[in-house]
Amino acid sequence: MSESTQLHLLRPGQRATIVNINGESALRRRFAEMGIIRGETILIERNAPLGDPVEYLIKGYHLALRKEEAAQIEVALLGGVHG
């Protein structure tokens, strides 16, 4: 696996594995309720027209997160751009 980075830095089409979740306990609990847990694979689908929020695909459903929220999630990039 590659070096870890923050989720908000990835581009649409990139796939990554969640390695760590930072932030306050209420935010971490909210992420867990949405399926954002360590070891899950997440795909960056697309950015909103103004760049925020970003749409992700995790556990078979689409999820939109603001960049400030996604910055709390550390991921390890998996391969190249999804086609």
PDB file of N, CA, C and O in Angstrom:
ATOM      1  N   MET A   1       0.833  -1.173   0.000  1.00  0.00           N
ATOM      2  CA  MET A   1       0.000   0.000   0.000  1.00  0.00           C
ATOM      3  C   MET A   1       0.884   1.245   0.000  1.00  0.00           C
ATOM      4  O   MET A   1       1.996   1.243   0.501  1.00  0.00           O
ATOM      5  N   SER A   2       0.352   2.312  -0.532  1.00  0.00           N
ATOM      6  CA  SER A   2       1.119   3.542  -0.629  1.00  0.00           C
ATOM      7  C   SER A   2       1.046   4.341   0.669  1.00  0.00           C
ATOM      8  O   SER A   2       0.332   4.010   1.597  1.00  0.00           O
ATOM      9  N   GLU A   3       1.800   5.418   0.699  1.00  0.00           N
ATOM     10  CA  GLU A   3       1.819   6.336   1.827  1.00  0.00           C
ATOM     11  C   GLU A   3       0.432   6.927   2.055  1.00  0.00           C
ATOM     12  O   GLU A   3      -0.330   7.113   1.129  1.00  0.00           O
ATOM     13  N   SER A   4       0.122   7.278   3.296  1.00  0.00           N
ATOM     14  CA  SER A   4      -1.215   7.818   3.553  1.00  0.00           C
ATOM     15  C   SER A   4      -1.289   9.311   3.225  1.00  0.00           C
ATOM     16  O   SER A   4      -0.301  10.029   3.282  1.00  0.00           O
ATOM     17  N   THR A   5      -2.497   9.742   2.875  1.00  0.00           N
ATOM     18  CA  THR A   5      -2.787  11.130   2.548  1.00  0.00           C
ATOM     19  C   THR A   5      -4.202  11.424   3.029  1.00  0.00           C
ATOM     20  O   THR A   5      -4.908  10.519   3.465  1.00  0.00           O
ATOM     21  N   GLN A   6      -4.621  12.649   2.928  1.00  0.00           N
ATOM     22  CA  GLN A   6      -5.976  13.004   3.336  1.00  0.00           C
ATOM     23  C   GLN A   6      -6.944  12.790   2.174  1.00  0.00           C
ATOM     24  O   GLN A   6      -6.618  13.040   1.026  1.00  0.00           O
ATOM     25  N   LEU A   7      -8.142  12.368   2.505  1.00  0.00           N
ATOM     26  CA  LEU A   7      -9.157  12.038   1.500  1.00  0.00           C
ATOM     27  C   LEU A   7      -9.477  13.214   0.583  1.00  0.00           C
ATOM     28  O   LEU A   7      -9.648  13.039  -0.617  1.00  0.00           O
ATOM     29  N   HIS A   8      -9.534  14.409   1.109  1.00  0.00           N
ATOM     30  CA  HIS A   8      -9.926  15.576   0.293  1.00  0.00           C
ATOM     31  C   HIS A   8      -8.902  15.930  -0.780  1.00  0.00           C
ATOM     32  O   HIS A   8      -9.201  16.698  -1.681  1.00  0.00           O
ATOM     33  N   LEU A   9      -7.699  15.353  -0.717  1.00  0.00           N
ATOM     34  CA  LEU A   9      -6.647  15.650  -1.705  1.00  0.00           C
ATOM     35  C   LEU A   9      -6.734  14.760  -2.941  1.00  0.00           C
ATOM     36  O   LEU A   9      -6.049  15.020  -3.930  1.00  0.00           O
ATOM     37  N   LEU A  10      -7.574  13.741  -2.911  1.00  0.00           N
ATOM     38  CA  LEU A  10      -7.677  12.822  -4.050  1.00  0.00           C
ATOM     39  C   LEU A  10      -8.580  13.393  -5.131  1.00  0.00           C
ATOM     40  O   LEU A  10      -9.405  14.259  -4.882  1.00  0.00           O
ATOM     41  N   ARG A  11      -8.411  12.887  -6.349  1.00  0.00           N
ATOM     42  CA  ARG A  11      -9.172  13.357  -7.511  1.00  0.00           C
ATOM     43  C   ARG A  11     -10.224  12.327  -7.900  1.00  0.00           C
ATOM     44  O   ARG A  11     -10.086  11.144  -7.594  1.00  0.00           O
ATOM     45  N   PRO A  12     -11.266  12.767  -8.603  1.00  0.00           N
ATOM     46  CA  PRO A  12     -12.296  11.821  -9.048  1.00  0.00           C
ATOM     47  C   PRO A  12     -11.685  10.650  -9.825  1.00  0.00           C
ATOM     48  O   PRO A  12     -10.766  10.820 -10.618  1.00  0.00           O
ATOM     49  N   GLY A  13     -12.199   9.454  -9.537  1.00  0.00           N
ATOM     50  CA  GLY A  13     -11.710   8.241 -10.178  1.00  0.00           C
ATOM     51  C   GLY A  13     -10.675   7.508  -9.356  1.00  0.00           C
ATOM     52  O   GLY A  13     -10.401   6.347  -9.624  1.00  0.00           O
ATOM     53  N   GLN A  14     -10.130   8.145  -8.342  1.00  0.00           N
ATOM     54  CA  GLN A  14      -9.139   7.473  -7.514  1.00  0.00           C
ATOM     55  C   GLN A  14      -9.838   6.663  -6.429  1.00  0.00           C
ATOM     56  O   GLN A  14     -10.886   7.040  -5.920  1.00  0.00           O
ATOM     57  N   ARG A  15      -9.222   5.535  -6.103  1.00  0.00           N
ATOM     58  CA  ARG A  15      -9.749   4.620  -5.090  1.00  0.00           C
ATOM     59  C   ARG A  15      -8.704   4.512  -3.976  1.00  0.00           C
ATOM     60  O   ARG A  15      -7.515   4.477  -4.243  1.00  0.00           O
ATOM     61  N   ALA A  16      -9.180   4.460  -2.736  1.00  0.00           N
ATOM     62  CA  ALA A  16      -8.261   4.408  -1.596  1.00  0.00           C
ATOM     63  C   ALA A  16      -8.860   3.569  -0.476  1.00  0.00           C
ATOM     64  O   ALA A  16     -10.061   3.310  -0.448  1.00  0.00           O
ATOM     65  N   THR A  17      -8.001   3.158   0.447  1.00  0.00           N
ATOM     66  CA  THR A  17      -8.419   2.450   1.649  1.00  0.00           C
ATOM     67  C   THR A  17      -8.273   3.385   2.836  1.00  0.00           C
ATOM     68  O   THR A  17      -7.253   4.065   2.976  1.00  0.00           O
ATOM     69  N   ILE A  18      -9.283   3.425   3.686  1.00  0.00           N
ATOM     70  CA  ILE A  18      -9.248   4.279   4.868  1.00  0.00           C
ATOM     71  C   ILE A  18      -8.282   3.680   5.877  1.00  0.00           C
ATOM     72  O   ILE A  18      -8.387   2.501   6.230  1.00  0.00           O
ATOM     73  N   VAL A  19      -7.313   4.490   6.339  1.00  0.00           N
ATOM     74  CA  VAL A  19      -6.325   4.000   7.301  1.00  0.00           C
ATOM     75  C   VAL A  19      -6.477   4.640   8.678  1.00  0.00           C
ATOM     76  O   VAL A  19      -6.063   4.055   9.675  1.00  0.00           O
ATOM     77  N   ASN A  20      -7.067   5.831   8.770  1.00  0.00           N
ATOM     78  CA  ASN A  20      -7.238   6.487  10.062  1.00  0.00           C
ATOM     79  C   ASN A  20      -8.313   7.556   9.948  1.00  0.00           C
ATOM     80  O   ASN A  20      -8.476   8.174   8.904  1.00  0.00           O
ATOM     81  N   ILE A  21      -9.017   7.781  11.054  1.00  0.00           N
ATOM     82  CA  ILE A  21     -10.037   8.822  11.104  1.00  0.00           C
ATOM     83  C   ILE A  21      -9.723   9.731  12.279  1.00  0.00           C
ATOM     84  O   ILE A  21      -9.640   9.280  13.424  1.00  0.00           O
ATOM     85  N   ASN A  22      -9.530  11.007  11.994  1.00  0.00           N
ATOM     86  CA  ASN A  22      -9.202  12.002  13.003  1.00  0.00           C
ATOM     87  C   ASN A  22     -10.448  12.810  13.347  1.00  0.00           C
ATOM     88  O   ASN A  22     -11.518  12.569  12.817  1.00  0.00           O
ATOM     89  N   GLY A  23     -10.293  13.793  14.195  1.00  0.00           N
ATOM     90  CA  GLY A  23     -11.404  14.672  14.542  1.00  0.00           C
ATOM     91  C   GLY A  23     -11.984  14.349  15.905  1.00  0.00           C
ATOM     92  O   GLY A  23     -11.547  13.427  16.594  1.00  0.00           O
ATOM     93  N   GLU A  24     -12.980  15.134  16.284  1.00  0.00           N
ATOM     94  CA  GLU A  24     -13.643  14.951  17.575  1.00  0.00           C
ATOM     95  C   GLU A  24     -14.448  13.655  17.580  1.00  0.00           C
ATOM     96  O   GLU A  24     -14.835  13.146  16.533  1.00  0.00           O
ATOM     97  N   SER A  25     -14.732  13.167  18.774  1.00  0.00           N
ATOM     98  CA  SER A  25     -15.421  11.876  18.882  1.00  0.00           C
ATOM     99  C   SER A  25     -16.803  11.891  18.228  1.00  0.00           C
ATOM    100  O   SER A  25     -17.222  10.891  17.648  1.00  0.00           O
ATOM    101  N   ALA A  26     -17.523  13.023  18.279  1.00  0.00           N
ATOM    102  CA  ALA A  26     -18.836  13.090  17.639  1.00  0.00           C
ATOM    103  C   ALA A  26     -18.717  12.937  16.128  1.00  0.00           C
ATOM    104  O   ALA A  26     -19.535  12.252  15.502  1.00  0.00           O
ATOM    105  N   LEU A  27     -17.702  13.535  15.528  1.00  0.00           N
ATOM    106  CA  LEU A  27     -17.487  13.418  14.084  1.00  0.00           C
ATOM    107  C   LEU A  27     -17.076  11.991  13.727  1.00  0.00           C
ATOM    108  O   LEU A  27     -17.586  11.415  12.765  1.00  0.00           O
ATOM    109  N   ARG A  28     -16.182  11.402  14.504  1.00  0.00           N
ATOM    110  CA  ARG A  28     -15.767  10.014  14.241  1.00  0.00           C
ATOM    111  C   ARG A  28     -16.953   9.063  14.358  1.00  0.00           C
ATOM    112  O   ARG A  28     -17.099   8.137  13.569  1.00  0.00           O
ATOM    113  N   ARG A  29     -17.829   9.294  15.331  1.00  0.00           N
ATOM    114  CA  ARG A  29     -19.019   8.458  15.499  1.00  0.00           C
ATOM    115  C   ARG A  29     -19.948   8.614  14.286  1.00  0.00           C
ATOM    116  O   ARG A  29     -20.483   7.644  13.766  1.00  0.00           O
ATOM    117  N   ARG A  30     -20.112   9.853  13.817  1.00  0.00           N
ATOM    118  CA  ARG A  30     -20.950  10.104  12.633  1.00  0.00           C
ATOM    119  C   ARG A  30     -20.378   9.388  11.405  1.00  0.00           C
ATOM    120  O   ARG A  30     -21.121   8.774  10.641  1.00  0.00           O
ATOM    121  N   PHE A  31     -19.047   9.465  11.234  1.00  0.00           N
ATOM    122  CA  PHE A  31     -18.405   8.758  10.123  1.00  0.00           C
ATOM    123  C   PHE A  31     -18.679   7.254  10.223  1.00  0.00           C
ATOM    124  O   PHE A  31     -19.006   6.607   9.227  1.00  0.00           O
ATOM    125  N   ALA A  32     -18.541   6.683  11.417  1.00  0.00           N
ATOM    126  CA  ALA A  32     -18.765   5.241  11.598  1.00  0.00           C
ATOM    127  C   ALA A  32     -20.195   4.873  11.232  1.00  0.00           C
ATOM    128  O   ALA A  32     -20.435   3.832  10.607  1.00  0.00           O
ATOM    129  N   GLU A  33     -21.155   5.723  11.586  1.00  0.00           N
ATOM    130  CA  GLU A  33     -22.552   5.461  11.250  1.00  0.00           C
ATOM    131  C   GLU A  33     -22.786   5.473   9.738  1.00  0.00           C
ATOM    132  O   GLU A  33     -23.702   4.819   9.248  1.00  0.00           O
ATOM    133  N   MET A  34     -21.945   6.206   9.002  1.00  0.00           N
ATOM    134  CA  MET A  34     -22.064   6.274   7.543  1.00  0.00           C
ATOM    135  C   MET A  34     -21.241   5.187   6.857  1.00  0.00           C
ATOM    136  O   MET A  34     -21.193   5.120   5.636  1.00  0.00           O
ATOM    137  N   GLY A  35     -20.557   4.330   7.624  1.00  0.00           N
ATOM    138  CA  GLY A  35     -19.761   3.260   7.044  1.00  0.00           C
ATOM    139  C   GLY A  35     -18.315   3.636   6.781  1.00  0.00           C
ATOM    140  O   GLY A  35     -17.577   2.875   6.168  1.00  0.00           O
ATOM    141  N   ILE A  36     -17.914   4.813   7.227  1.00  0.00           N
ATOM    142  CA  ILE A  36     -16.531   5.257   7.043  1.00  0.00           C
ATOM    143  C   ILE A  36     -15.725   4.730   8.218  1.00  0.00           C
ATOM    144  O   ILE A  36     -15.656   5.348   9.285  1.00  0.00           O
ATOM    145  N   ILE A  37     -15.145   3.552   8.015  1.00  0.00           N
ATOM    146  CA  ILE A  37     -14.354   2.915   9.061  1.00  0.00           C
ATOM    147  C   ILE A  37     -13.021   2.444   8.482  1.00  0.00           C
ATOM    148  O   ILE A  37     -12.889   2.264   7.265  1.00  0.00           O
ATOM    149  N   ARG A  38     -12.065   2.257   9.353  1.00  0.00           N
ATOM    150  CA  ARG A  38     -10.729   1.814   8.942  1.00  0.00           C
ATOM    151  C   ARG A  38     -10.822   0.511   8.155  1.00  0.00           C
ATOM    152  O   ARG A  38     -11.566  -0.398   8.514  1.00  0.00           O
ATOM    153  N   GLY A  39     -10.110   0.461   7.032  1.00  0.00           N
ATOM    154  CA  GLY A  39     -10.075  -0.739   6.199  1.00  0.00           C
ATOM    155  C   GLY A  39     -11.051  -0.732   5.033  1.00  0.00           C
ATOM    156  O   GLY A  39     -10.914  -1.538   4.124  1.00  0.00           O
ATOM    157  N   GLU A  40     -12.044   0.159   5.049  1.00  0.00           N
ATOM    158  CA  GLU A  40     -13.011   0.247   3.944  1.00  0.00           C
ATOM    159  C   GLU A  40     -12.376   0.896   2.722  1.00  0.00           C
ATOM    160  O   GLU A  40     -11.534   1.778   2.841  1.00  0.00           O
ATOM    161  N   THR A  41     -12.829   0.481   1.542  1.00  0.00           N
ATOM    162  CA  THR A  41     -12.387   1.088   0.293  1.00  0.00           C
ATOM    163  C   THR A  41     -13.377   2.175  -0.095  1.00  0.00           C
ATOM    164  O   THR A  41     -14.578   1.989   0.024  1.00  0.00           O
ATOM    165  N   ILE A  42     -12.834   3.307  -0.549  1.00  0.00           N
ATOM    166  CA  ILE A  42     -13.668   4.445  -0.924  1.00  0.00           C
ATOM    167  C   ILE A  42     -13.236   4.934  -2.298  1.00  0.00           C
ATOM    168  O   ILE A  42     -12.040   4.973  -2.602  1.00  0.00           O
ATOM    169  N   LEU A  43     -14.206   5.248  -3.147  1.00  0.00           N
ATOM    170  CA  LEU A  43     -13.940   5.728  -4.502  1.00  0.00           C
ATOM    171  C   LEU A  43     -14.400   7.177  -4.599  1.00  0.00           C
ATOM    172  O   LEU A  43     -15.512   7.498  -4.172  1.00  0.00           O
ATOM    173  N   ILE A  44     -13.569   8.030  -5.137  1.00  0.00           N
ATOM    174  CA  ILE A  44     -13.935   9.428  -5.326  1.00  0.00           C
ATOM    175  C   ILE A  44     -14.696   9.504  -6.644  1.00  0.00           C
ATOM    176  O   ILE A  44     -14.147   9.235  -7.709  1.00  0.00           O
ATOM    177  N   GLU A  45     -15.990   9.818  -6.571  1.00  0.00           N
ATOM    178  CA  GLU A  45     -16.855   9.858  -7.749  1.00  0.00           C
ATOM    179  C   GLU A  45     -16.713  11.162  -8.524  1.00  0.00           C
ATOM    180  O   GLU A  45     -16.348  11.161  -9.678  1.00  0.00           O
ATOM    181  N   ARG A  46     -17.068  12.289  -7.890  1.00  0.00           N
ATOM    182  CA  ARG A  46     -17.014  13.577  -8.595  1.00  0.00           C
ATOM    183  C   ARG A  46     -17.110  14.728  -7.606  1.00  0.00           C
ATOM    184  O   ARG A  46     -17.581  14.569  -6.489  1.00  0.00           O
ATOM    185  N   ASN A  47     -16.676  15.903  -8.079  1.00  0.00           N
ATOM    186  CA  ASN A  47     -16.762  17.141  -7.307  1.00  0.00           C
ATOM    187  C   ASN A  47     -18.019  17.895  -7.713  1.00  0.00           C
ATOM    188  O   ASN A  47     -18.466  17.814  -8.855  1.00  0.00           O
ATOM    189  N   ALA A  48     -18.565  18.667  -6.788  1.00  0.00           N
ATOM    190  CA  ALA A  48     -19.663  19.575  -7.109  1.00  0.00           C
ATOM    191  C   ALA A  48     -19.127  20.664  -8.038  1.00  0.00           C
ATOM    192  O   ALA A  48     -17.902  20.878  -8.114  1.00  0.00           O
ATOM    193  N   PRO A  49     -19.986  21.379  -8.754  1.00  0.00           N
ATOM    194  CA  PRO A  49     -19.517  22.411  -9.696  1.00  0.00           C
ATOM    195  C   PRO A  49     -18.536  23.426  -9.097  1.00  0.00           C
ATOM    196  O   PRO A  49     -17.600  23.848  -9.758  1.00  0.00           O
ATOM    197  N   LEU A  50     -18.716  23.791  -7.850  1.00  0.00           N
ATOM    198  CA  LEU A  50     -17.796  24.731  -7.211  1.00  0.00           C
ATOM    199  C   LEU A  50     -16.718  24.023  -6.388  1.00  0.00           C
ATOM    200  O   LEU A  50     -15.973  24.667  -5.656  1.00  0.00           O
ATOM    201  N   GLY A  51     -16.643  22.696  -6.501  1.00  0.00           N
ATOM    202  CA  GLY A  51     -15.574  21.939  -5.860  1.00  0.00           C
ATOM    203  C   GLY A  51     -15.902  21.386  -4.485  1.00  0.00           C
ATOM    204  O   GLY A  51     -15.149  20.597  -3.944  1.00  0.00           O
ATOM    205  N   ASP A  52     -17.007  21.793  -3.883  1.00  0.00           N
ATOM    206  CA  ASP A  52     -17.331  21.342  -2.544  1.00  0.00           C
ATOM    207  C   ASP A  52     -18.844  21.232  -2.430  1.00  0.00           C
ATOM    208  O   ASP A  52     -19.539  22.199  -2.791  1.00  0.00           O
ATOM    209  N   PRO A  53     -19.445  20.146  -2.052  1.00  0.00           N
ATOM    210  CA  PRO A  53     -18.845  18.924  -1.519  1.00  0.00           C
ATOM    211  C   PRO A  53     -18.338  17.991  -2.626  1.00  0.00           C
ATOM    212  O   PRO A  53     -18.478  18.285  -3.809  1.00  0.00           O
ATOM    213  N   VAL A  54     -17.811  16.868  -2.180  1.00  0.00           N
ATOM    214  CA  VAL A  54     -17.304  15.839  -3.090  1.00  0.00           C
ATOM    215  C   VAL A  54     -18.148  14.583  -2.880  1.00  0.00           C
ATOM    216  O   VAL A  54     -18.503  14.250  -1.750  1.00  0.00           O
ATOM    217  N   GLU A  55     -18.470  13.895  -3.975  1.00  0.00           N
ATOM    218  CA  GLU A  55     -19.252  12.661  -3.892  1.00  0.00           C
ATOM    219  C   GLU A  55     -18.316  11.453  -3.870  1.00  0.00           C
ATOM    220  O   GLU A  55     -17.398  11.348  -4.685  1.00  0.00           O
ATOM    221  N   TYR A  56     -18.574  10.560  -2.924  1.00  0.00           N
ATOM    222  CA  TYR A  56     -17.776   9.349  -2.746  1.00  0.00           C
ATOM    223  C   TYR A  56     -18.683   8.138  -2.867  1.00  0.00           C
ATOM    224  O   TYR A  56     -19.892   8.231  -2.649  1.00  0.00           O
ATOM    225  N   LEU A  57     -18.102   6.999  -3.197  1.00  0.00           N
ATOM    226  CA  LEU A  57     -18.813   5.728  -3.222  1.00  0.00           C
ATOM    227  C   LEU A  57     -18.150   4.837  -2.183  1.00  0.00           C
ATOM    228  O   LEU A  57     -16.949   4.563  -2.268  1.00  0.00           O
ATOM    229  N   ILE A  58     -18.942   4.430  -1.182  1.00  0.00           N
ATOM    230  CA  ILE A  58     -18.424   3.558  -0.131  1.00  0.00           C
ATOM    231  C   ILE A  58     -19.509   2.564   0.247  1.00  0.00           C
ATOM    232  O   ILE A  58     -20.681   2.929   0.374  1.00  0.00           O
ATOM    233  N   LYS A  59     -19.129   1.306   0.356  1.00  0.00           N
ATOM    234  CA  LYS A  59     -20.069   0.242   0.721  1.00  0.00           C
ATOM    235  C   LYS A  59     -21.290   0.210  -0.187  1.00  0.00           C
ATOM    236  O   LYS A  59     -22.395  -0.070   0.269  1.00  0.00           O
ATOM    237  N   GLY A  60     -21.138   0.576  -1.456  1.00  0.00           N
ATOM    238  CA  GLY A  60     -22.225   0.486  -2.418  1.00  0.00           C
ATOM    239  C   GLY A  60     -23.192   1.659  -2.430  1.00  0.00           C
ATOM    240  O   GLY A  60     -24.191   1.613  -3.128  1.00  0.00           O
ATOM    241  N   TYR A  61     -22.931   2.702  -1.658  1.00  0.00           N
ATOM    242  CA  TYR A  61     -23.809   3.861  -1.716  1.00  0.00           C
ATOM    243  C   TYR A  61     -23.006   5.145  -1.913  1.00  0.00           C
ATOM    244  O   TYR A  61     -21.814   5.197  -1.648  1.00  0.00           O
ATOM    245  N   HIS A  62     -23.693   6.173  -2.396  1.00  0.00           N
ATOM    246  CA  HIS A  62     -23.060   7.453  -2.681  1.00  0.00           C
ATOM    247  C   HIS A  62     -23.180   8.358  -1.459  1.00  0.00           C
ATOM    248  O   HIS A  62     -24.240   8.427  -0.837  1.00  0.00           O
ATOM    249  N   LEU A  63     -22.095   9.053  -1.161  1.00  0.00           N
ATOM    250  CA  LEU A  63     -22.009   9.887   0.019  1.00  0.00           C
ATOM    251  C   LEU A  63     -21.332  11.194  -0.351  1.00  0.00           C
ATOM    252  O   LEU A  63     -20.318  11.182  -1.042  1.00  0.00           O
ATOM    253  N   ALA A  64     -21.886  12.312   0.069  1.00  0.00           N
ATOM    254  CA  ALA A  64     -21.273  13.618  -0.180  1.00  0.00           C
ATOM    255  C   ALA A  64     -20.692  14.138   1.129  1.00  0.00           C
ATOM    256  O   ALA A  64     -21.365  14.134   2.161  1.00  0.00           O
ATOM    257  N   LEU A  65     -19.421  14.550   1.076  1.00  0.00           N
ATOM    258  CA  LEU A  65     -18.748  15.130   2.235  1.00  0.00           C
ATOM    259  C   LEU A  65     -18.139  16.467   1.857  1.00  0.00           C
ATOM    260  O   LEU A  65     -17.626  16.624   0.751  1.00  0.00           O
ATOM    261  N   ARG A  66     -18.176  17.399   2.793  1.00  0.00           N
ATOM    262  CA  ARG A  66     -17.459  18.653   2.591  1.00  0.00           C
ATOM    263  C   ARG A  66     -15.968  18.378   2.711  1.00  0.00           C
ATOM    264  O   ARG A  66     -15.550  17.440   3.391  1.00  0.00           O
ATOM    265  N   LYS A  67     -15.176  19.217   2.071  1.00  0.00           N
ATOM    266  CA  LYS A  67     -13.726  19.021   2.098  1.00  0.00           C
ATOM    267  C   LYS A  67     -13.177  19.074   3.512  1.00  0.00           C
ATOM    268  O   LYS A  67     -12.263  18.331   3.851  1.00  0.00           O
ATOM    269  N   GLU A  68     -13.732  19.943   4.360  1.00  0.00           N
ATOM    270  CA  GLU A  68     -13.245  20.032   5.744  1.00  0.00           C
ATOM    271  C   GLU A  68     -13.508  18.730   6.509  1.00  0.00           C
ATOM    272  O   GLU A  68     -12.718  18.356   7.374  1.00  0.00           O
ATOM    273  N   GLU A  69     -14.581  18.026   6.176  1.00  0.00           N
ATOM    274  CA  GLU A  69     -14.854  16.726   6.792  1.00  0.00           C
ATOM    275  C   GLU A  69     -13.914  15.667   6.229  1.00  0.00           C
ATOM    276  O   GLU A  69     -13.336  14.874   6.974  1.00  0.00           O
ATOM    277  N   ALA A  70     -13.757  15.654   4.914  1.00  0.00           N
ATOM    278  CA  ALA A  70     -12.884  14.670   4.260  1.00  0.00           C
ATOM    279  C   ALA A  70     -11.426  14.827   4.683  1.00  0.00           C
ATOM    280  O   ALA A  70     -10.670  13.865   4.658  1.00  0.00           O
ATOM    281  N   ALA A  71     -11.038  16.025   5.105  1.00  0.00           N
ATOM    282  CA  ALA A  71      -9.659  16.267   5.550  1.00  0.00           C
ATOM    283  C   ALA A  71      -9.348  15.501   6.836  1.00  0.00           C
ATOM    284  O   ALA A  71      -8.178  15.295   7.162  1.00  0.00           O
ATOM    285  N   GLN A  72     -10.364  15.057   7.549  1.00  0.00           N
ATOM    286  CA  GLN A  72     -10.169  14.307   8.793  1.00  0.00           C
ATOM    287  C   GLN A  72      -9.922  12.819   8.546  1.00  0.00           C
ATOM    288  O   GLN A  72      -9.623  12.076   9.477  1.00  0.00           O
ATOM    289  N   ILE A  73     -10.041  12.387   7.283  1.00  0.00           N
ATOM    290  CA  ILE A  73      -9.917  10.968   6.942  1.00  0.00           C
ATOM    291  C   ILE A  73      -8.604  10.733   6.208  1.00  0.00           C
ATOM    292  O   ILE A  73      -8.373  11.309   5.154  1.00  0.00           O
ATOM    293  N   GLU A  74      -7.757   9.886   6.789  1.00  0.00           N
ATOM    294  CA  GLU A  74      -6.487   9.520   6.152  1.00  0.00           C
ATOM    295  C   GLU A  74      -6.703   8.253   5.343  1.00  0.00           C
ATOM    296  O   GLU A  74      -7.322   7.307   5.826  1.00  0.00           O
ATOM    297  N   VAL A  75      -6.174   8.236   4.129  1.00  0.00           N
ATOM    298  CA  VAL A  75      -6.351   7.090   3.228  1.00  0.00           C
ATOM    299  C   VAL A  75      -5.031   6.710   2.579  1.00  0.00           C
ATOM    300  O   VAL A  75      -4.091   7.497   2.531  1.00  0.00           O
ATOM    301  N   ALA A  76      -4.980   5.480   2.077  1.00  0.00           N
ATOM    302  CA  ALA A  76      -3.843   4.995   1.286  1.00  0.00           C
ATOM    303  C   ALA A  76      -4.385   4.715  -0.119  1.00  0.00           C
ATOM    304  O   ALA A  76      -5.345   3.960  -0.296  1.00  0.00           O
ATOM    305  N   LEU A  77      -3.799   5.353  -1.101  1.00  0.00           N
ATOM    306  CA  LEU A  77      -4.234   5.250  -2.493  1.00  0.00           C
ATOM    307  C   LEU A  77      -4.056   3.827  -3.012  1.00  0.00           C
ATOM    308  O   LEU A  77      -3.052   3.174  -2.767  1.00  0.00           O
ATOM    309  N   LEU A  78      -5.065   3.357  -3.760  1.00  0.00           N
ATOM    310  CA  LEU A  78      -5.034   2.024  -4.393  1.00  0.00           C
ATOM    311  C   LEU A  78      -5.005   2.192  -5.890  1.00  0.00           C
ATOM    312  O   LEU A  78      -6.000   2.585  -6.488  1.00  0.00           O
ATOM    313  N   GLY A  79      -3.935   1.904  -6.536  1.00  0.00           N
ATOM    314  CA  GLY A  79      -3.861   1.935  -7.998  1.00  0.00           C
ATOM    315  C   GLY A  79      -4.139   3.284  -8.608  1.00  0.00           C
ATOM    316  O   GLY A  79      -4.085   4.321  -7.982  1.00  0.00           O
ATOM    317  N   GLY A  80      -4.505   3.257  -9.905  1.00  0.00           N
ATOM    318  CA  GLY A  80      -4.708   4.485 -10.667  1.00  0.00           C
ATOM    319  C   GLY A  80      -6.162   4.898 -10.753  1.00  0.00           C
ATOM    320  O   GLY A  80      -6.986   4.531  -9.931  1.00  0.00           O
ATOM    321  N   VAL A  81      -6.474   5.605 -11.819  1.00  0.00           N
ATOM    322  CA  VAL A  81      -7.812   6.138 -12.021  1.00  0.00           C
ATOM    323  C   VAL A  81      -8.751   5.016 -12.455  1.00  0.00           C
ATOM    324  O   VAL A  81      -8.428   4.213 -13.318  1.00  0.00           O
ATOM    325  N   HIS A  82      -9.928   4.977 -11.852  1.00  0.00           N
ATOM    326  CA  HIS A  82     -10.954   3.980 -12.160  1.00  0.00           C
ATOM    327  C   HIS A  82     -11.625   4.363 -13.472  1.00  0.00           C
ATOM    328  O   HIS A  82     -12.004   5.493 -13.671  1.00  0.00           O
ATOM    329  N   GLY A  83     -11.815   3.413 -14.352  1.00  0.00           N
ATOM    330  CA  GLY A  83     -12.371   3.719 -15.639  1.00  0.00           C
ATOM    331  C   GLY A  83     -13.765   3.369 -15.785  1.00  0.00           C
ATOM    332  O   GLY A  83     -14.568   3.617 -16.512  1.00  0.00           O
TER     333      GLY A  83
END
